[in-house]
Amino acid sequence: MAQRDPLALEQQLCFALYTASRALTARYRPLLDDLGLTYPQYLVMLALFDRGPLTVKDLGQALHLDSGTLSPLLKRMDAAGLLRRTRSAADERSVVVELTETGEALRPRVREIPRTVFRELDTPLPDLIDLHARLTTFLGKLD
Amino acid sequence: MAQRDPLALEQQLCFALYTASRALTARYRPLLDDLGLTYPQYLVMLALFDRGPLTVKDLGQALHLDSGTLSPLLKRMDAAGLLRRTRSAADERSVVVELTETGEALRPRVREIPRTVFRELDTPLPDLIDLHARLTTFLGKLD
DNA sequence: ACACATTTGATTGTGCACAACTTAATTGCC
DNA sequence: GGCAATTAAGTTGTGCACAATCAAATGTGT
C-alpha cells in the first residue's frame, strides 16, 4: 500500500500547486511593495522589459490573462505613470502598451527582486531548475 | 552557458507555479460548477470530510487562509445549505463549522472529481507523484 | 480581583481571476 | 461592395486573497 489513493494524490497535487504558488508570491510581496507593484503588475513589467511594446492581446497570451483582468490592471499602471496605452494606428481594435521613462527606470530594481528572493530561499539552484523543468513539462499537458 | 541567468530562472519558477496552479484548477472548474462549488470551497469540503467539524482557525491552518478569506466564504456555503457555523460553547471566540446533511450528501460526487481530472490529464501517475514530492519539499523551505 | 495582553473571528477595502456581455473595428465571403 | 462572422478591448458582476482594523472572549501576572 505504497499509495493508498492515487486520486487523493492528484487532489494533493492541485493543492500543493495552489499553496506553493501563494507561498512563493508571498516572498515577492514585500519587495514588490517597495516598488508599488503587485505580482501580476510585475509580470507585465517583465514582459515589457523583455519584448518592448506589446498589445493587450500579446500580454494576455504571454501571461495567460484575459482583458477582463488586464484592462483594469493596465489602467492602474497607467494611472501610476508606469506605462502608456495607445490605440494602434494600423488596427484601431488593438491597444499598444509601452513603458514610460518612469517605468523603464524601474528595470534595475525589478531585476534585482528574483535575485533577492532566491538568496533568501535557501534551496540549491539545481533543485529549482529541476522543479521548473518538471513543472514546464506538466504545463505542456494542460494546454 | 548552460544557464545564462539563474535569477531569470527563479522568476520563471514563480511564474510556472502561478500558471500551473491556475491551469490545473481550471480543469476542476467545470466539474465543480456542477456541484455549485468554487475551488476553495471544495477544499473546505475535503477538510470537513476528512476531519469532521473544525473551527474556522483549524480550517485556516489546514488551507493556509485567514478569516478575511474564510469568513465570507463560509457564509456563502452556509447560505447554500452545505454547512452550519455555531459558536463554541467551551470558547465563545471560536466558531465550529460542520457539514449539513446536504453537504455530507455531496461526498461521493466530490470524491469523484479528482478521479475525473486525473483521467483527463494524460500524465503517468509516477510523474504526478514525483512532482508532488518535489513540490512538498520545496514548500517545506517556504514556511 | 483586576488590568493588560492575546486569541478568535468578522469587517472593510484593494486588487486580481474569470465568466458573460458589449462595442467597435476588421476580415471573409458572396 | 455589402454583410455576416470574427477579433480586440472594455465593462459588469462574483468570488477569492490579503492587509488592516475592530470587537469580544479568554488568558496572564501580580
CSV table of C-alpha atoms (C1' of nucleotides) in Angstrom, one decimal, chain A residues 43-48 51-66 70 73-74 83 95-98, chain D residues 9:
chain,number,residue,atom,x,y,z
A,43,LEU,CA,4.9,40.2,-14.7
A,44,VAL,CA,3.7,42.9,-17.1
A,45,MET,CA,6.8,44.9,-16.4
A,46,LEU,CA,9.0,41.8,-17.1
A,47,ALA,CA,7.2,41.2,-20.4
A,48,LEU,CA,7.6,44.8,-21.5
A,51,ARG,CA,9.9,42.3,-25.5
A,52,GLY,CA,9.3,46.0,-25.8
A,53,PRO,CA,5.8,47.5,-26.6
A,54,LEU,CA,3.1,44.9,-26.7
A,55,THR,CA,-0.6,44.9,-27.4
A,56,VAL,CA,-3.0,43.9,-24.7
A,57,LYS,CA,-3.6,40.7,-26.6
A,58,ASP,CA,0.2,39.9,-26.6
A,59,LEU,CA,0.3,40.5,-22.9
A,60,GLY,CA,-2.7,38.2,-22.5
A,61,GLN,CA,-1.0,35.4,-24.4
A,62,ALA,CA,2.2,35.9,-22.5
A,63,LEU,CA,0.7,35.8,-19.0
A,64,HIS,CA,-2.4,33.7,-19.8
A,65,LEU,CA,-4.7,36.5,-18.7
A,66,ASP,CA,-7.8,37.9,-20.4
A,70,LEU,CA,-5.6,43.1,-17.9
A,73,LEU,CA,-4.7,46.3,-14.2
A,74,LEU,CA,-3.1,48.3,-17.1
A,83,LEU,CA,3.1,52.8,-18.8
A,95,VAL,CA,-4.1,48.9,-27.8
A,96,VAL,CA,-0.3,49.1,-27.6
A,97,VAL,CA,1.2,49.1,-24.2
A,98,GLU,CA,4.6,50.6,-23.6
D,9,DA,C1',-10.7,45.7,-25.6
